[in-house]
Coordinates of C-alpha atoms and ligand atoms in Angstrom, one line a residue:
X72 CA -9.3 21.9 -34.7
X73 CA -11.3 23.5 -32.0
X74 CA -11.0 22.3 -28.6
X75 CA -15.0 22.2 -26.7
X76 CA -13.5 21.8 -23.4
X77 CA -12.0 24.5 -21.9
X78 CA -10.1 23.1 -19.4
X79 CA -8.4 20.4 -21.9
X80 CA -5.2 22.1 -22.2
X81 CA -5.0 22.3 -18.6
X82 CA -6.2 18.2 -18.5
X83 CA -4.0 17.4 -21.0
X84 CA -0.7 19.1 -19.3
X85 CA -1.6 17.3 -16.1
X86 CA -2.1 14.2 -17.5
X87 CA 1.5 14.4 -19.2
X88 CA 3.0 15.2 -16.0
X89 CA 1.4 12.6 -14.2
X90 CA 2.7 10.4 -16.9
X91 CA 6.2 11.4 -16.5
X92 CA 6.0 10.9 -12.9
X93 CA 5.2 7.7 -13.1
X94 CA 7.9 7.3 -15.5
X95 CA 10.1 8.3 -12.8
X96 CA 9.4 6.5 -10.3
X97 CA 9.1 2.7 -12.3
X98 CA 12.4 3.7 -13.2
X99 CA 13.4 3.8 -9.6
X100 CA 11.8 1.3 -8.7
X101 CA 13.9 -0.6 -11.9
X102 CA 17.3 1.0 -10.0
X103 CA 16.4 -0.3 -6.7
X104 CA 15.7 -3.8 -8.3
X105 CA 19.0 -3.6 -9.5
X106 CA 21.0 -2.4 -6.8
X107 CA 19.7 -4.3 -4.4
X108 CA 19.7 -7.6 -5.9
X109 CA 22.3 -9.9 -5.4
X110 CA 24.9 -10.7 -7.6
X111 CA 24.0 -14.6 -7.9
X112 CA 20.8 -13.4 -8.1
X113 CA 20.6 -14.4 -11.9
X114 CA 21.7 -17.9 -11.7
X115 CA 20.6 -18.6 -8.3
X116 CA 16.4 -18.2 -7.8
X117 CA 15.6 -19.6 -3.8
X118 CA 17.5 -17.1 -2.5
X119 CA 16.1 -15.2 0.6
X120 CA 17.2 -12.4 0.0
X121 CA 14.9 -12.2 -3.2
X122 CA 12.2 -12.1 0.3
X123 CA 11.2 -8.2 -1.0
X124 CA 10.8 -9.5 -4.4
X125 CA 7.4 -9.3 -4.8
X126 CA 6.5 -6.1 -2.9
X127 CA 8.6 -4.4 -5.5
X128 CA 6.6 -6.3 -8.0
X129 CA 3.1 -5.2 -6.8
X130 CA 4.5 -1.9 -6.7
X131 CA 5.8 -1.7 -10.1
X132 CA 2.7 -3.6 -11.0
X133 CA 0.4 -0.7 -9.4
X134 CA 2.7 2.0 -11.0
X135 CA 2.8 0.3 -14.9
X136 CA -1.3 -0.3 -13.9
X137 CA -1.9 3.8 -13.0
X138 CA 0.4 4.8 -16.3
X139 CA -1.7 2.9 -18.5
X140 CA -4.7 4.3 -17.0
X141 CA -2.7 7.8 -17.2
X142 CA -2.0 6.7 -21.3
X143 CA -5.4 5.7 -21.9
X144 CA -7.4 8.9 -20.9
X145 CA -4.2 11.3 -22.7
X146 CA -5.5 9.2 -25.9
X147 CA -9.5 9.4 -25.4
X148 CA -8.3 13.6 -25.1
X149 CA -6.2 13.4 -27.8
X150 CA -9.2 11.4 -30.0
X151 CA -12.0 14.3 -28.5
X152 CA -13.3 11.9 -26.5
X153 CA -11.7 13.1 -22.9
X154 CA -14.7 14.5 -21.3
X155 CA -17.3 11.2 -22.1
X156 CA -17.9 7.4 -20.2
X157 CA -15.8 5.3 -21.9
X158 CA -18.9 2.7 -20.4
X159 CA -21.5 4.6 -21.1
X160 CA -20.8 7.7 -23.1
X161 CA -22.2 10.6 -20.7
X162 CA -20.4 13.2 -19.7
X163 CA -18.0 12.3 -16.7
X164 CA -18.4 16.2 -15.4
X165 CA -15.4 18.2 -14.7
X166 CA -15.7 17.7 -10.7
X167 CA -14.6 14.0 -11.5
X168 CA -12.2 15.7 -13.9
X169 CA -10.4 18.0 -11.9
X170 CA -10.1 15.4 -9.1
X171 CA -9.3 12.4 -11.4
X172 CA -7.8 13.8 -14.6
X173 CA -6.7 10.6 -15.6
X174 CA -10.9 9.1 -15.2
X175 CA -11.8 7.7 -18.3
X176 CA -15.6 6.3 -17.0
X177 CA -18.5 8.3 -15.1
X178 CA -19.2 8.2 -11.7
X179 CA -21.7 6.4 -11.6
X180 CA -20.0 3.6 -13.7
X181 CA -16.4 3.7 -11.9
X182 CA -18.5 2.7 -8.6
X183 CA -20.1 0.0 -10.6
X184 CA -16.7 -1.5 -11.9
X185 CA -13.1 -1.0 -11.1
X186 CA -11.9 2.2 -9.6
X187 CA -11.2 5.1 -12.1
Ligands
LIG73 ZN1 -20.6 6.0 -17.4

């Protein structure tokens, strides 16, 4: 199978290191749950010290929310589909590309709706 874009090797090879990445750091994020909760932490749920909880939740949040998003353009490459609007199927243009390799909508349409 032919690739049409050029650059799709290069795409695809930044997208699966941006994907690893991520990777790495939920999994520290994971470790740092762990070693920093406290031991009664499992049977006892008011304590304060659970007080950074939910900043580490947000942040694993954002980071499981970007690899999706890193997963989800890696497949629309992988299906030929890489370089078109998931929204409205024009060409997302390989500026975007190179400075979002992980967009999977247009410009236009990624100012209409959520980022990316
Ligand atoms: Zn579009």
């Amino acid at each position: 199978m032919q690739d049409p874009n050029p650059d799709g090797d290069s795409r695809r090879i930044e997208l699966d290191m941006q994907a690893a990445q991520l990777r790495d750091r939920i999994e520290r994020v994971h470790l740092h749950r762990l070693l920093n909760a406290p031991l009664e932490d499992a049977y006892s749920e008011s304590l304060s010290e659970r007080a950074n909880q939910p900043v580490l939740d947000e942040l694993e949040a954002s980071l499981a929310e970007q690899l999706q998003q890193v997963k989800r353009a890696r497949q629309r490459i992988a299906e030929g589909a890489g370089d078109y609007c998931e929204h409205c199927g024009e060409r997302i243009g390989i500026d975007r590309l190179k400075a979002l390799p992980y967009a999977t909508s247009c410009l236009s349409c990624a100012s209409h709706s959520a980022p990316a």
